């Protein structure tokens, strides 16, 4: 080795003393040291609230809140707001009907609508169902501008629709199977609970029924009979008005079948609020359109 080469080699001990890792062992076992994980409870209050707000399922929200005292306290303090936000998110899955019903509100029950206005309403709804529509309907923007009051209205309507859905499931989809022999333990057979897709289809049908019933009771101004001394409102007569029946043409065969099944059950719960003609008129219109939609369904399946 050439002379002076030792002086060129750095002192490894001196480097170890000045290193940031001085006094540590690279392969040292740290498993015996206590581990302090980052807990959700240590997050800021508003972040914890946003976590609860982001949960989109009712049962998950309740169970998650009960698993932590900190989150449960926030949940209990803001229960009403959290459930309202949850209902609004669920209603947004059916925005074609839920947003429209909320924006029109009492207009469908108390106001008189012109034929031109009803035509525009129908076209807006048809565009909302079309994936190739040029722009979203006006009532989508109305919901965004409506703020908290509009969300509350949509949430309240959705809550009522959901109660009808749960009631239908309890009465019709989960009956005791009395026709089958009892099981070995002596209990009766139960139907399987509805799937998420079944529940969603029921909710969609209930929204469609609600829309049809509201449209059926709209007071329509007839410009040809307009006169100050005479009544200018056309009372719904047989058959179902064409401005209501045309909505049936926008829905596919299976949507109509679910509406057809649910209509008499839903009507029985709402018969004190609406006159009895609406049920028979809509059922008659459904029967008239069933053949056309059945042909469309067969054509689709055989393509």
XYZ file of C-alpha atoms in Angstrom:
303
model
C 0.000 0.000 0.000
C 1.483 3.397 -0.901
C 2.748 5.605 1.852
C 0.225 8.092 3.095
C -2.751 6.030 1.974
C -3.798 5.379 5.589
C -4.214 9.104 6.135
C -6.558 9.239 3.133
C -8.949 6.722 4.686
C -11.598 8.459 6.864
C -11.853 7.519 10.498
C -14.976 5.296 10.619
C -15.373 5.730 14.390
C -15.316 9.512 14.033
C -18.001 9.293 11.325
C -20.177 7.090 13.515
C -20.029 9.664 16.311
C -21.214 12.495 14.051
C -23.860 10.532 12.105
C -27.572 11.261 12.756
C -27.992 7.535 13.388
C -25.204 7.442 15.948
C -25.890 5.018 18.760
C -28.456 2.996 16.798
C -28.212 -0.508 15.451
C -29.583 -1.003 11.897
C -30.989 -4.456 12.604
C -32.200 -3.684 16.090
C -35.480 -5.381 17.094
C -38.033 -2.692 17.969
C -40.982 -5.043 18.495
C -40.770 -4.710 22.269
C -41.355 -0.955 22.103
C -44.956 0.311 22.502
C -46.757 1.110 19.221
C -48.845 4.291 19.086
C -51.085 4.133 15.988
C -52.828 7.150 14.549
C -56.421 6.970 15.828
C -59.507 8.352 14.158
C -60.517 9.798 17.510
C -57.489 12.106 17.365
C -58.665 13.800 14.168
C -60.161 17.308 14.304
C -63.862 17.581 15.091
C -64.902 18.727 11.616
C -62.982 15.877 9.967
C -64.762 13.346 12.169
C -68.089 14.906 11.209
C -67.194 14.681 7.497
C -66.335 11.001 7.972
C -69.803 10.362 9.385
C -71.357 12.435 6.622
C -69.583 10.396 3.940
C -71.193 7.112 5.059
C -73.997 6.408 2.605
C -75.675 3.457 4.328
C -78.000 3.828 7.313
C -76.991 0.634 9.136
C -73.289 1.291 8.559
C -73.619 4.814 9.944
C -75.308 3.582 13.124
C -72.853 0.733 13.704
C -69.819 2.914 13.029
C -71.072 5.547 15.455
C -71.708 2.993 18.176
C -68.181 1.604 17.875
C -66.580 4.805 19.196
C -67.694 7.037 22.041
C -66.216 10.113 20.350
C -68.019 9.451 17.066
C -71.195 8.510 18.904
C -71.241 11.876 20.670
C -70.922 13.647 17.308
C -73.587 11.408 15.826
C -75.975 12.101 18.693
C -75.384 15.847 18.488
C -75.929 16.039 14.707
C -78.286 13.085 14.253
C -80.943 15.051 12.373
C -78.485 16.679 9.954
C -76.652 13.401 9.300
C -79.841 11.475 8.571
C -81.081 14.283 6.345
C -77.835 14.195 4.376
C -78.100 10.401 4.183
C -81.669 10.590 2.863
C -80.645 13.213 0.301
C -77.821 11.025 -0.998
C -80.186 8.078 -1.344
C -82.808 10.222 -3.076
C -80.173 11.409 -5.545
C -80.033 7.853 -6.903
C -83.562 8.482 -8.199
C -82.990 12.120 -9.132
C -85.052 11.908 -12.327
C -88.190 11.682 -10.193
C -87.118 12.866 -6.731
C -85.654 16.190 -7.906
C -88.617 16.866 -10.189
C -91.195 16.177 -7.467
C -89.325 18.357 -4.977
C -88.950 21.309 -7.351
C -92.589 21.257 -8.404
C -93.829 20.709 -4.871
C -97.362 21.984 -4.316
C -97.671 23.081 -7.945
C -98.738 19.546 -8.814
C -101.611 19.727 -6.327
C -102.741 23.331 -6.028
C -101.863 25.194 -9.225
C -103.349 25.175 -12.700
C -100.892 24.265 -15.457
C -101.134 25.057 -19.127
C -100.731 22.429 -21.804
C -97.503 24.101 -22.952
C -96.052 23.934 -19.435
C -96.948 20.245 -19.114
C -95.357 19.562 -22.503
C -92.159 21.263 -21.396
C -92.235 19.302 -18.139
C -92.550 16.043 -20.026
C -89.683 16.902 -22.362
C -87.416 17.788 -19.437
C -88.161 14.461 -17.763
C -87.589 12.569 -21.009
C -84.228 14.314 -21.438
C -83.210 13.331 -17.904
C -83.658 9.654 -18.849
C -81.627 9.993 -22.030
C -77.847 9.494 -21.751
C -77.403 11.589 -24.910
C -79.312 14.631 -23.652
C -77.609 17.921 -24.471
C -77.859 19.291 -20.931
C -79.353 18.481 -17.559
C -82.967 19.530 -16.906
C -83.664 22.843 -15.220
C -84.723 21.239 -11.964
C -81.238 19.789 -11.425
C -79.908 23.339 -11.259
C -82.831 24.324 -9.041
C -81.782 21.692 -6.510
C -78.221 23.004 -6.467
C -79.436 26.548 -5.926
C -82.031 25.502 -3.352
C -79.463 24.803 -0.655
C -80.408 23.308 2.702
C -84.153 23.913 2.363
C -84.299 22.024 -0.940
C -82.243 19.148 0.474
C -84.621 18.979 3.430
C -87.636 18.789 1.099
C -86.072 16.028 -0.995
C -85.011 14.124 2.119
C -88.486 14.288 3.639
C -90.111 13.010 0.448
C -87.569 10.201 0.155
C -88.161 9.221 3.764
C -91.854 8.713 3.001
C -91.121 6.682 -0.136
C -88.648 4.551 1.804
C -91.218 3.841 4.514
C -93.615 2.538 1.859
C -90.797 0.404 0.438
C -89.972 -1.110 3.837
C -93.647 -1.738 4.517
C -94.056 -3.536 1.189
C -90.988 -5.675 1.888
C -92.254 -6.654 5.337
C -95.724 -7.558 4.111
C -95.087 -9.026 0.670
C -91.467 -10.148 0.281
C -90.929 -11.748 3.694
C -94.102 -13.693 4.489
C -94.130 -16.890 6.483
C -94.142 -19.833 4.094
C -97.131 -21.600 5.656
C -97.583 -23.895 2.644
C -94.245 -25.578 3.256
C -93.889 -28.066 6.132
C -92.191 -26.663 9.251
C -88.478 -27.107 9.684
C -87.046 -29.684 12.071
C -86.891 -27.172 14.910
C -90.598 -26.414 14.471
C -90.181 -22.931 12.982
C -91.627 -21.747 9.688
C -89.656 -21.042 6.545
C -88.861 -17.420 5.800
C -88.269 -15.844 2.435
C -84.784 -14.595 1.727
C -84.345 -10.854 2.334
C -84.504 -8.688 -0.791
C -81.280 -7.941 -2.593
C -80.028 -4.412 -3.131
C -81.135 -4.512 -6.769
C -84.643 -5.647 -5.759
C -84.931 -2.895 -3.182
C -83.735 -0.325 -5.700
C -86.275 -1.476 -8.293
C -89.064 -1.194 -5.718
C -87.956 2.329 -4.827
C -87.840 3.310 -8.495
C -91.354 1.983 -9.051
C -92.724 3.830 -6.016
C -91.219 7.094 -7.256
C -92.779 6.528 -10.681
C -96.181 5.795 -9.124
C -95.940 8.931 -7.003
C -95.114 10.988 -10.090
C -98.061 9.529 -12.030
C -100.501 10.200 -9.203
C -99.336 13.781 -8.803
C -99.573 14.426 -12.542
C -103.005 12.819 -12.681
C -104.363 15.368 -10.201
C -102.908 18.418 -11.936
C -105.538 20.967 -12.909
C -105.074 21.605 -16.621
C -106.080 24.943 -18.124
C -107.814 24.619 -21.474
C -107.059 27.731 -23.531
C -109.953 27.017 -25.934
C -112.490 27.223 -23.112
C -110.835 30.111 -21.317
C -113.342 32.772 -20.343
C -113.683 34.914 -17.204
C -117.268 33.785 -16.635
C -116.643 30.059 -17.123
C -114.439 27.501 -15.490
C -111.192 27.125 -17.369
C -109.980 23.974 -15.659
C -110.430 20.587 -17.239
C -111.267 17.902 -14.685
C -109.519 14.563 -15.388
C -111.907 12.255 -17.236
C -111.756 8.723 -18.637
C -109.482 7.507 -20.101
C -106.247 8.582 -18.451
C -105.159 11.916 -19.857
C -102.679 11.627 -22.674
C -100.262 14.019 -20.962
C -99.950 11.486 -18.100
C -100.134 8.277 -20.139
C -97.213 9.334 -22.345
C -94.850 8.971 -19.369
C -95.449 5.215 -19.488
C -93.837 5.103 -22.931
C -90.542 6.315 -21.460
C -90.124 3.277 -19.201
C -89.075 -0.211 -20.216
C -91.134 -3.363 -19.872
C -89.820 -4.461 -16.479
C -90.232 -1.016 -14.971
C -93.877 -1.090 -16.019
C -94.372 -4.564 -14.567
C -93.055 -3.496 -11.169
C -95.270 -0.408 -11.244
C -98.208 -2.642 -12.119
C -97.539 -4.925 -9.138
C -96.953 -2.149 -6.622
C -99.733 0.220 -7.688
C -102.707 -1.480 -5.942
C -100.717 -1.959 -2.732
C -99.464 1.607 -2.721
C -102.914 2.892 -3.635
C -104.512 1.051 -0.727
C -102.224 2.973 1.639
C -102.927 6.322 -0.049
C -106.630 5.969 -0.908
C -107.691 8.459 1.747
C -105.647 11.165 0.016
C -106.538 10.631 -3.635
C -109.794 9.881 -5.402
C -110.353 6.281 -6.444
C -110.363 7.019 -10.184
C -106.599 7.478 -10.330
C -105.862 3.849 -9.516
C -108.220 2.403 -12.135
C -107.122 4.871 -14.811
C -103.421 4.227 -14.335
C -103.945 0.464 -14.141
C -105.941 0.577 -17.377
C -103.209 2.603 -19.063
C -100.584 0.149 -17.809
C -102.536 -2.736 -19.319
C -102.784 -0.923 -22.642
C -99.046 -0.309 -22.757
C -98.090 -3.749 -21.460
C -98.466 -5.422 -24.838
C -96.270 -2.880 -26.587
C -93.586 -3.076 -23.920
C -93.729 -6.902 -23.955
C -92.999 -6.899 -27.682
C -90.089 -4.513 -27.079
C -88.733 -6.790 -24.366
C -88.912 -9.902 -26.567
C -87.203 -8.032 -29.394
C -84.393 -6.991 -27.046
C -83.904 -10.530 -25.686
C -83.789 -12.105 -29.155
C -81.312 -9.669 -30.659
